[in-house]
C-alpha positions as protocol buffer text, in pm:
chain_id: "A"
residue {
  index: 1
  type: UNK
  ca { x: 476 y: 186 z: 1870 }
}
residue {
  index: 2
  type: UNK
  ca { x: 855 y: 129 z: 1699 }
}
residue {
  index: 3
  type: UNK
  ca { x: 695 y: -178 z: 1567 }
}
residue {
  index: 4
  type: UNK
  ca { x: 345 y: -34 z: 1480 }
}
residue {
  index: 5
  type: UNK
  ca { x: 516 y: 295 z: 1283 }
}
residue {
  index: 6
  type: UNK
  ca { x: 763 y: -22 z: 1080 }
}
residue {
  index: 7
  type: UNK
  ca { x: 451 y: -114 z: 891 }
}
residue {
  index: 8
  type: UNK
  ca { x: 334 y: 220 z: 756 }
}
residue {
  index: 9
  type: UNK
  ca { x: 440 y: 195 z: 434 }
}
residue {
  index: 10
  type: UNK
  ca { x: 297 y: 249 z: 36 }
}
residue {
  index: 11
  type: UNK
  ca { x: 208 y: 433 z: -397 }
}
residue {
  index: 12
  type: UNK
  ca { x: 123 y: 389 z: -673 }
}
residue {
  index: 13
  type: UNK
  ca { x: 213 y: 252 z: -1037 }
}
residue {
  index: 14
  type: UNK
  ca { x: 10 y: 101 z: -1240 }
}
residue {
  index: 15
  type: UNK
  ca { x: -399 y: 89 z: -1218 }
}
residue {
  index: 16
  type: UNK
  ca { x: -579 y: -236 z: -1266 }
}
residue {
  index: 17
  type: UNK
  ca { x: -824 y: -440 z: -1261 }
}
residue {
  index: 18
  type: UNK
  ca { x: -1117 y: -773 z: -1312 }
}
residue {
  index: 19
  type: UNK
  ca { x: -1418 y: -731 z: -1491 }
}
residue {
  index: 20
  type: UNK
  ca { x: -1699 y: -926 z: -1277 }
}
residue {
  index: 21
  type: UNK
  ca { x: -1865 y: -1207 z: -1373 }
}
residue {
  index: 22
  type: UNK
  ca { x: -2199 y: -1084 z: -1540 }
}
residue {
  index: 23
  type: UNK
  ca { x: -2535 y: -1293 z: -1527 }
}
residue {
  index: 24
  type: UNK
  ca { x: -2829 y: -1196 z: -1669 }
}
residue {
  index: 25
  type: UNK
  ca { x: -3170 y: -1224 z: -1568 }
}
residue {
  index: 26
  type: UNK
  ca { x: -3524 y: -1040 z: -1570 }
}
residue {
  index: 27
  type: UNK
  ca { x: -3657 y: -1157 z: -1257 }
}
residue {
  index: 28
  type: UNK
  ca { x: -3608 y: -1054 z: -936 }
}
residue {
  index: 29
  type: UNK
  ca { x: -3634 y: -1390 z: -778 }
}
residue {
  index: 30
  type: UNK
  ca { x: -3340 y: -1432 z: -1120 }
}
residue {
  index: 31
  type: UNK
  ca { x: -3138 y: -1112 z: -1004 }
}
residue {
  index: 32
  type: UNK
  ca { x: -3130 y: -1226 z: -645 }
}
residue {
  index: 33
  type: UNK
  ca { x: -2986 y: -1558 z: -749 }
}
residue {
  index: 34
  type: UNK
  ca { x: -2770 y: -1429 z: -972 }
}
residue {
  index: 35
  type: UNK
  ca { x: -2575 y: -1127 z: -684 }
}
residue {
  index: 36
  type: UNK
  ca { x: -2570 y: -1432 z: -482 }
}
residue {
  index: 37
  type: UNK
  ca { x: -2346 y: -1692 z: -716 }
}
residue {
  index: 38
  type: UNK
  ca { x: -2118 y: -1388 z: -818 }
}
residue {
  index: 39
  type: UNK
  ca { x: -2129 y: -1279 z: -474 }
}
residue {
  index: 40
  type: UNK
  ca { x: -1961 y: -1657 z: -389 }
}
residue {
  index: 41
  type: UNK
  ca { x: -1782 y: -1693 z: -714 }
}
residue {
  index: 42
  type: UNK
  ca { x: -1618 y: -1386 z: -645 }
}
residue {
  index: 43
  type: UNK
  ca { x: -1581 y: -1475 z: -308 }
}
residue {
  index: 44
  type: UNK
  ca { x: -1440 y: -1837 z: -428 }
}
residue {
  index: 45
  type: UNK
  ca { x: -1196 y: -1686 z: -683 }
}
residue {
  index: 46
  type: UNK
  ca { x: -1037 y: -1454 z: -397 }
}
residue {
  index: 47
  type: UNK
  ca { x: -942 y: -1720 z: -173 }
}
residue {
  index: 48
  type: UNK
  ca { x: -751 y: -1849 z: -418 }
}
residue {
  index: 49
  type: UNK
  ca { x: -621 y: -1532 z: -609 }
}
residue {
  index: 50
  type: UNK
  ca { x: -503 y: -1523 z: -210 }
}
residue {
  index: 51
  type: UNK
  ca { x: -389 y: -1921 z: -140 }
}
residue {
  index: 52
  type: UNK
  ca { x: -142 y: -1870 z: -488 }
}
residue {
  index: 53
  type: UNK
  ca { x: -21 y: -1495 z: -388 }
}
residue {
  index: 54
  type: UNK
  ca { x: 24 y: -1687 z: -24 }
}
residue {
  index: 55
  type: UNK
  ca { x: 167 y: -1995 z: -269 }
}
residue {
  index: 56
  type: UNK
  ca { x: 425 y: -1790 z: -497 }
}
residue {
  index: 57
  type: UNK
  ca { x: 549 y: -1520 z: -188 }
}
residue {
  index: 58
  type: UNK
  ca { x: 695 y: -1834 z: -16 }
}
residue {
  index: 59
  type: UNK
  ca { x: 834 y: -1955 z: -228 }
}
residue {
  index: 60
  type: UNK
  ca { x: 997 y: -1651 z: -442 }
}
residue {
  index: 61
  type: UNK
  ca { x: 1106 y: -1605 z: -72 }
}
residue {
  index: 62
  type: UNK
  ca { x: 1342 y: -1909 z: -19 }
}
residue {
  index: 63
  type: UNK
  ca { x: 1438 y: -1870 z: -412 }
}
residue {
  index: 64
  type: UNK
  ca { x: 1582 y: -1541 z: -303 }
}
residue {
  index: 65
  type: UNK
  ca { x: 1405 y: -1361 z: -587 }
}
residue {
  index: 66
  type: UNK
  ca { x: 1196 y: -1061 z: -377 }
}
residue {
  index: 67
  type: UNK
  ca { x: 1477 y: -787 z: -397 }
}
residue {
  index: 68
  type: UNK
  ca { x: 1445 y: -378 z: -368 }
}
residue {
  index: 69
  type: UNK
  ca { x: 1461 y: -408 z: -778 }
}
residue {
  index: 70
  type: UNK
  ca { x: 1175 y: -715 z: -891 }
}
residue {
  index: 71
  type: UNK
  ca { x: 1282 y: -911 z: -1195 }
}
residue {
  index: 72
  type: UNK
  ca { x: 951 y: -829 z: -1502 }
}
residue {
  index: 73
  type: UNK
  ca { x: 895 y: -1209 z: -1468 }
}
residue {
  index: 74
  type: UNK
  ca { x: 825 y: -1138 z: -1051 }
}
residue {
  index: 75
  type: UNK
  ca { x: 684 y: -799 z: -1106 }
}
residue {
  index: 76
  type: UNK
  ca { x: 416 y: -936 z: -1343 }
}
residue {
  index: 77
  type: UNK
  ca { x: 362 y: -1292 z: -1082 }
}
residue {
  index: 78
  type: UNK
  ca { x: 239 y: -1004 z: -807 }
}
residue {
  index: 79
  type: UNK
  ca { x: 48 y: -800 z: -1046 }
}
residue {
  index: 80
  type: UNK
  ca { x: -128 y: -1081 z: -1187 }
}
residue {
  index: 81
  type: UNK
  ca { x: -227 y: -1239 z: -869 }
}
residue {
  index: 82
  type: UNK
  ca { x: -326 y: -939 z: -651 }
}
residue {
  index: 83
  type: UNK
  ca { x: -552 y: -866 z: -923 }
}
residue {
  index: 84
  type: UNK
  ca { x: -769 y: -1162 z: -880 }
}
residue {
  index: 85
  type: UNK
  ca { x: -759 y: -1035 z: -434 }
}
residue {
  index: 86
  type: UNK
  ca { x: -1123 y: -912 z: -258 }
}
residue {
  index: 87
  type: UNK
  ca { x: -1190 y: -799 z: 39 }
}
residue {
  index: 88
  type: UNK
  ca { x: -1365 y: -1074 z: 74 }
}
residue {
  index: 89
  type: UNK
  ca { x: -1074 y: -1365 z: 16 }
}
residue {
  index: 90
  type: UNK
  ca { x: -933 y: -1165 z: 298 }
}
residue {
  index: 91
  type: UNK
  ca { x: -1177 y: -1189 z: 602 }
}
residue {
  index: 92
  type: UNK
  ca { x: -1179 y: -694 z: 565 }
}
residue {
  index: 93
  type: UNK
  ca { x: -1471 y: -483 z: 510 }
}
residue {
  index: 94
  type: UNK
  ca { x: -1671 y: -168 z: 514 }
}
residue {
  index: 95
  type: UNK
  ca { x: -1842 y: -312 z: 853 }
}
residue {
  index: 96
  type: UNK
  ca { x: -1476 y: -367 z: 961 }
}
residue {
  index: 97
  type: UNK
  ca { x: -1408 y: 6 z: 953 }
}
residue {
  index: 98
  type: UNK
  ca { x: -1353 y: 187 z: 1323 }
}
residue {
  index: 99
  type: UNK
  ca { x: -1585 y: 518 z: 1404 }
}
residue {
  index: 100
  type: UNK
  ca { x: -1336 y: 612 z: 1623 }
}
residue {
  index: 101
  type: UNK
  ca { x: -1055 y: 893 z: 1511 }
}
residue {
  index: 102
  type: UNK
  ca { x: -869 y: 1165 z: 1464 }
}
residue {
  index: 103
  type: UNK
  ca { x: -658 y: 1330 z: 1154 }
}
residue {
  index: 104
  type: UNK
  ca { x: -379 y: 1099 z: 1101 }
}
residue {
  index: 105
  type: UNK
  ca { x: -616 y: 735 z: 1280 }
}
residue {
  index: 106
  type: UNK
  ca { x: -426 y: 363 z: 1125 }
}
residue {
  index: 107
  type: UNK
  ca { x: -493 y: 100 z: 1192 }
}
residue {
  index: 108
  type: UNK
  ca { x: -296 y: -253 z: 1061 }
}
residue {
  index: 109
  type: UNK
  ca { x: -379 y: -574 z: 1028 }
}
residue {
  index: 110
  type: UNK
  ca { x: -91 y: -846 z: 1047 }
}
residue {
  index: 111
  type: UNK
  ca { x: -50 y: -1110 z: 815 }
}
residue {
  index: 112
  type: UNK
  ca { x: 356 y: -1135 z: 870 }
}
residue {
  index: 113
  type: UNK
  ca { x: 666 y: -1053 z: 865 }
}
residue {
  index: 114
  type: UNK
  ca { x: 1007 y: -1138 z: 864 }
}
residue {
  index: 115
  type: UNK
  ca { x: 1343 y: -1089 z: 723 }
}
residue {
  index: 116
  type: UNK
  ca { x: 1209 y: -1027 z: 315 }
}
residue {
  index: 117
  type: UNK
  ca { x: 907 y: -988 z: 329 }
}
residue {
  index: 118
  type: UNK
  ca { x: 545 y: -753 z: 531 }
}
residue {
  index: 119
  type: UNK
  ca { x: 230 y: -903 z: 460 }
}
residue {
  index: 120
  type: UNK
  ca { x: -59 y: -649 z: 618 }
}
residue {
  index: 121
  type: UNK
  ca { x: -384 y: -509 z: 527 }
}
residue {
  index: 122
  type: UNK
  ca { x: -438 y: -89 z: 636 }
}
residue {
  index: 123
  type: UNK
  ca { x: -829 y: 76 z: 742 }
}
residue {
  index: 124
  type: UNK
  ca { x: -894 y: 368 z: 742 }
}
residue {
  index: 125
  type: UNK
  ca { x: -1063 y: 558 z: 832 }
}
residue {
  index: 126
  type: UNK
  ca { x: -1304 y: 868 z: 650 }
}
residue {
  index: 127
  type: UNK
  ca { x: -1111 y: 1181 z: 653 }
}
residue {
  index: 128
  type: UNK
  ca { x: -828 y: 1030 z: 790 }
}
residue {
  index: 129
  type: UNK
  ca { x: -504 y: 981 z: 629 }
}
residue {
  index: 130
  type: UNK
  ca { x: -124 y: 815 z: 678 }
}
residue {
  index: 131
  type: UNK
  ca { x: 112 y: 1134 z: 670 }
}
residue {
  index: 132
  type: UNK
  ca { x: 399 y: 1183 z: 371 }
}
residue {
  index: 133
  type: UNK
  ca { x: 609 y: 965 z: 406 }
}
residue {
  index: 134
  type: UNK
  ca { x: 931 y: 647 z: 265 }
}
residue {
  index: 135
  type: UNK
  ca { x: 1039 y: 313 z: 175 }
}
residue {
  index: 136
  type: UNK
  ca { x: 1385 y: 371 z: 192 }
}
residue {
  index: 137
  type: UNK
  ca { x: 1523 y: 115 z: -127 }
}
residue {
  index: 138
  type: UNK
  ca { x: 1214 y: -91 z: -131 }
}
residue {
  index: 139
  type: UNK
  ca { x: 941 y: -251 z: -279 }
}
residue {
  index: 140
  type: UNK
  ca { x: 590 y: -270 z: -260 }
}
residue {
  index: 141
  type: UNK
  ca { x: 309 y: -435 z: -419 }
}
residue {
  index: 142
  type: UNK
  ca { x: -57 y: -331 z: -268 }
}
residue {
  index: 143
  type: UNK
  ca { x: -357 y: -349 z: -416 }
}
residue {
  index: 144
  type: UNK
  ca { x: -714 y: -62 z: -309 }
}
residue {
  index: 145
  type: UNK
  ca { x: -971 y: -327 z: -109 }
}
residue {
  index: 146
  type: UNK
  ca { x: -1217 y: -116 z: -105 }
}
residue {
  index: 147
  type: UNK
  ca { x: -1325 y: 295 z: -75 }
}
residue {
  index: 148
  type: UNK
  ca { x: -1174 y: 604 z: -239 }
}
residue {
  index: 149
  type: UNK
  ca { x: -787 y: 689 z: -155 }
}
residue {
  index: 150
  type: UNK
  ca { x: -586 y: 1034 z: -285 }
}
residue {
  index: 151
  type: UNK
  ca { x: -269 y: 899 z: -313 }
}
residue {
  index: 152
  type: UNK
  ca { x: 8 y: 1165 z: -381 }
}
residue {
  index: 153
  type: UNK
  ca { x: 399 y: 1114 z: -437 }
}
residue {
  index: 154
  type: UNK
  ca { x: 715 y: 1202 z: -520 }
}
residue {
  index: 155
  type: UNK
  ca { x: 1107 y: 1049 z: -537 }
}
residue {
  index: 156
  type: UNK
  ca { x: 1377 y: 1286 z: -441 }
}
residue {
  index: 157
  type: UNK
  ca { x: 1614 y: 1425 z: -749 }
}
residue {
  index: 158
  type: UNK
  ca { x: 1964 y: 1270 z: -747 }
}
residue {
  index: 159
  type: UNK
  ca { x: 1909 y: 1009 z: -435 }
}
residue {
  index: 160
  type: UNK
  ca { x: 2196 y: 811 z: -487 }
}
residue {
  index: 161
  type: UNK
  ca { x: 2453 y: 1150 z: -477 }
}
residue {
  index: 162
  type: UNK
  ca { x: 2653 y: 1228 z: -187 }
}
residue {
  index: 163
  type: UNK
  ca { x: 2470 y: 1590 z: -175 }
}
residue {
  index: 164
  type: UNK
  ca { x: 2157 y: 1470 z: -89 }
}
residue {
  index: 165
  type: UNK
  ca { x: 2184 y: 1194 z: 124 }
}
residue {
  index: 166
  type: UNK
  ca { x: 2471 y: 1406 z: 334 }
}
residue {
  index: 167
  type: UNK
  ca { x: 2145 y: 1658 z: 271 }
}
residue {
  index: 168
  type: UNK
  ca { x: 1850 y: 1361 z: 452 }
}
residue {
  index: 169
  type: UNK
  ca { x: 2144 y: 1297 z: 676 }
}
residue {
  index: 170
  type: UNK
  ca { x: 2176 y: 1555 z: 856 }
}
residue {
  index: 171
  type: UNK
  ca { x: 1762 y: 1676 z: 819 }
}
residue {
  index: 172
  type: UNK
  ca { x: 1803 y: 1934 z: 517 }
}
residue {
  index: 173
  type: UNK
  ca { x: 1553 y: 1996 z: 282 }
}
residue {
  index: 174
  type: UNK
  ca { x: 1604 y: 1858 z: -15 }
}
residue {
  index: 175
  type: UNK
  ca { x: 1452 y: 1869 z: -430 }
}
residue {
  index: 176
  type: UNK
  ca { x: 1179 y: 1647 z: -531 }
}
residue {
  index: 177
  type: UNK
  ca { x: 934 y: 1573 z: -836 }
}
residue {
  index: 178
  type: UNK
  ca { x: 621 y: 1530 z: -803 }
}
residue {
  index: 179
  type: UNK
  ca { x: 559 y: 1094 z: -966 }
}
residue {
  index: 180
  type: UNK
  ca { x: 152 y: 1080 z: -895 }
}
residue {
  index: 181
  type: UNK
  ca { x: -147 y: 1267 z: -801 }
}
residue {
  index: 182
  type: UNK
  ca { x: -517 y: 1128 z: -792 }
}
residue {
  index: 183
  type: UNK
  ca { x: -790 y: 928 z: -662 }
}
residue {
  index: 184
  type: UNK
  ca { x: -762 y: 517 z: -671 }
}
residue {
  index: 185
  type: UNK
  ca { x: -1094 y: 358 z: -627 }
}
residue {
  index: 186
  type: UNK
  ca { x: -1386 y: 301 z: -551 }
}
residue {
  index: 187
  type: UNK
  ca { x: -1307 y: 1 z: -803 }
}
residue {
  index: 188
  type: UNK
  ca { x: -1133 y: -151 z: -621 }
}
residue {
  index: 189
  type: UNK
  ca { x: -704 y: -174 z: -861 }
}
residue {
  index: 190
  type: UNK
  ca { x: -315 y: -303 z: -794 }
}
residue {
  index: 191
  type: UNK
  ca { x: -80 y: -29 z: -776 }
}
residue {
  index: 192
  type: UNK
  ca { x: 284 y: -63 z: -728 }
}
residue {
  index: 193
  type: UNK
  ca { x: 632 y: 146 z: -598 }
}
residue {
  index: 194
  type: UNK
  ca { x: 961 y: 96 z: -678 }
}
residue {
  index: 195
  type: UNK
  ca { x: 1316 y: 263 z: -528 }
}
residue {
  index: 196
  type: UNK
  ca { x: 1216 y: 467 z: -783 }
}
residue {
  index: 197
  type: UNK
  ca { x: 964 y: 616 z: -898 }
}
residue {
  index: 198
  type: UNK
  ca { x: 631 y: 661 z: -633 }
}
residue {
  index: 199
  type: UNK
  ca { x: 836 y: 542 z: -290 }
}
residue {
  index: 200
  type: UNK
  ca { x: 713 y: 857 z: -89 }
}
residue {
  index: 201
  type: UNK
  ca { x: 414 y: 921 z: -74 }
}
residue {
  index: 202
  type: UNK
  ca { x: 65 y: 998 z: 113 }
}
residue {
  index: 203
  type: UNK
  ca { x: -261 y: 877 z: 152 }
}
residue {
  index: 204
  type: UNK
  ca { x: -541 y: 986 z: 288 }
}
residue {
  index: 205
  type: UNK
  ca { x: -885 y: 817 z: 306 }
}
residue {
  index: 206
  type: UNK
  ca { x: -1126 y: 1012 z: 41 }
}
residue {
  index: 207
  type: UNK
  ca { x: -1449 y: 697 z: 249 }
}
residue {
  index: 208
  type: UNK
  ca { x: -1346 y: 513 z: 436 }
}
residue {
  index: 209
  type: UNK
  ca { x: -1090 y: 259 z: 304 }
}
residue {
  index: 210
  type: UNK
  ca { x: -886 y: -71 z: 294 }
}
residue {
  index: 211
  type: UNK
  ca { x: -553 y: -118 z: 102 }
}
residue {
  index: 212
  type: UNK
  ca { x: -332 y: -508 z: 138 }
}
residue {
  index: 213
  type: UNK
  ca { x: 10 y: -451 z: 78 }
}
residue {
  index: 214
  type: UNK
  ca { x: 301 y: -670 z: -19 }
}
residue {
  index: 215
  type: UNK
  ca { x: 665 y: -529 z: 124 }
}
residue {
  index: 216
  type: UNK
  ca { x: 1008 y: -626 z: 33 }
}
residue {
  index: 217
  type: UNK
  ca { x: 1220 y: -579 z: 231 }
}
residue {
  index: 218
  type: UNK
  ca { x: 1018 y: -530 z: 529 }
}
residue {
  index: 219
  type: UNK
  ca { x: 1075 y: -132 z: 698 }
}
residue {
  index: 220
  type: UNK
  ca { x: 1395 y: -268 z: 964 }
}
residue {
  index: 221
  type: UNK
  ca { x: 1541 y: -519 z: 757 }
}
residue {
  index: 222
  type: UNK
  ca { x: 1894 y: -331 z: 720 }
}
residue {
  index: 223
  type: UNK
  ca { x: 1817 y: -41 z: 927 }
}
residue {
  index: 224
  type: UNK
  ca { x: 1563 y: 37 z: 679 }
}
residue {
  index: 225
  type: UNK
  ca { x: 1425 y: 313 z: 965 }
}
residue {
  index: 226
  type: UNK
  ca { x: 1049 y: 489 z: 788 }
}
residue {
  index: 227
  type: UNK
  ca { x: 1123 y: 947 z: 768 }
}
residue {
  index: 228
  type: UNK
  ca { x: 834 y: 1171 z: 818 }
}
residue {
  index: 229
  type: UNK
  ca { x: 849 y: 1454 z: 603 }
}
residue {
  index: 230
  type: UNK
  ca { x: 660 y: 1792 z: 549 }
}
residue {
  index: 231
  type: UNK
  ca { x: 660 y: 2006 z: 198 }
}
residue {
  index: 232
  type: UNK
  ca { x: 763 y: 2270 z: 195 }
}
residue {
  index: 233
  type: UNK
  ca { x: 703 y: 2576 z: -68 }
}
residue {
  index: 234
  type: UNK
  ca { x: 1006 y: 2627 z: -349 }
}
residue {
  index: 235
  type: UNK
  ca { x: 1036 y: 2908 z: -589 }
}
residue {
  index: 236
  type: UNK
  ca { x: 1171 y: 2632 z: -838 }
}
residue {
  index: 237
  type: UNK
  ca { x: 912 y: 2718 z: -1217 }
}
residue {
  index: 238
  type: UNK
  ca { x: 997 y: 2324 z: -1273 }
}
residue {
  index: 239
  type: UNK
  ca { x: 617 y: 2232 z: -1310 }
}
residue {
  index: 240
  type: UNK
  ca { x: 644 y: 1964 z: -1027 }
}
residue {
  index: 241
  type: UNK
  ca { x: 935 y: 2055 z: -867 }
}
residue {
  index: 242
  type: UNK
  ca { x: 901 y: 2104 z: -444 }
}
residue {
  index: 243
  type: UNK
  ca { x: 1046 y: 2081 z: -181 }
}
residue {
  index: 244
  type: UNK
  ca { x: 1063 y: 1774 z: 114 }
}
residue {
  index: 245
  type: UNK
  ca { x: 1163 y: 1860 z: 522 }
}
residue {
  index: 246
  type: UNK
  ca { x: 1288 y: 1550 z: 658 }
}
residue {
  index: 247
  type: UNK
  ca { x: 1028 y: 1584 z: 1054 }
}
residue {
  index: 248
  type: UNK
  ca { x: 885 y: 1421 z: 1289 }
}
residue {
  index: 249
  type: UNK
  ca { x: 589 y: 1208 z: 1198 }
}
residue {
  index: 250
  type: UNK
  ca { x: 265 y: 1431 z: 1388 }
}
residue {
  index: 251
  type: UNK
  ca { x: 133 y: 1448 z: 1701 }
}
residue {
  index: 252
  type: UNK
  ca { x: -194 y: 1334 z: 1673 }
}
residue {
  index: 253
  type: UNK
  ca { x: -42 y: 994 z: 1453 }
}
residue {
  index: 254
  type: UNK
  ca { x: -245 y: 635 z: 1653 }
}
residue {
  index: 255
  type: UNK
  ca { x: -184 y: 289 z: 1467 }
}
residue {
  index: 256
  type: UNK
  ca { x: -362 y: 66 z: 1599 }
}
residue {
  index: 257
  type: UNK
  ca { x: -405 y: -325 z: 1506 }
}
residue {
  index: 258
  type: UNK
  ca { x: -696 y: -438 z: 1428 }
}
residue {
  index: 259
  type: UNK
  ca { x: -785 y: -896 z: 1427 }
}
residue {
  index: 260
  type: UNK
  ca { x: -688 y: -1048 z: 1109 }
}
residue {
  index: 261
  type: UNK
  ca { x: -935 y: -1236 z: 1004 }
}
residue {
  index: 262
  type: UNK
  ca { x: -868 y: -1411 z: 650 }
}
residue {
  index: 263
  type: UNK
  ca { x: -622 y: -1714 z: 556 }
}
residue {
  index: 264
  type: UNK
  ca { x: -344 y: -1792 z: 745 }
}
residue {
  index: 265
  type: UNK
  ca { x: 22 y: -1795 z: 511 }
}
residue {
  index: 266
  type: UNK
  ca { x: 139 y: -2129 z: 555 }
}
residue {
  index: 267
  type: UNK
  ca { x: 533 y: -2150 z: 460 }
}
């Protein structure tokens, strides 16, 4: 279970989606043909985007450019490549969402994990959620592949101060500010979190959903552990302010692996 929990990460920052190819037609046969052409084109273009993304990740790891605070070039390249990734190109669909599970039931497909990078797909049944958790000194670029997902994210105030670090060490409550509260989907969307924006988040599947994450560095690297939090009432009058209490993961949290059916990562 410890190794599975290391895979629990993500949040959002920017939302960009590619407009679908539009094929004109009026007769039923023409419409059907157009849908087939659009489907094949989407899969082909998506597969090319996945291949390009994997190649870029491989070269970026070897160049040492996947840092917790990536350069604008790295961020723009990741976002651009992810915008072309589709559920079909990664071999995942709504049919892969298991019907079993409870309030905190999560499934993942492992693609790659190395000291510098982790690639994985998460599948969450409707009504299930990933509890509020952090990504210590990590960046995440990801893409919602299908479905709708409610995101609540926060950032701890004065995270680098000795006082806050001491409070976290002893499991004491810390003040945080709301970063993003909203719903992603149903259209595919690309998102990003950084060490200083949207770093703590909770994800709730409004509908069956799946998302693909590129994480660097991964959990476990340099002692990075996933910490869970619960929200406490904050008497502050500041808008978006909240108290976060480090806590244990919910007892009903279940993380299970599913087979990955997409293209293999090649170094």
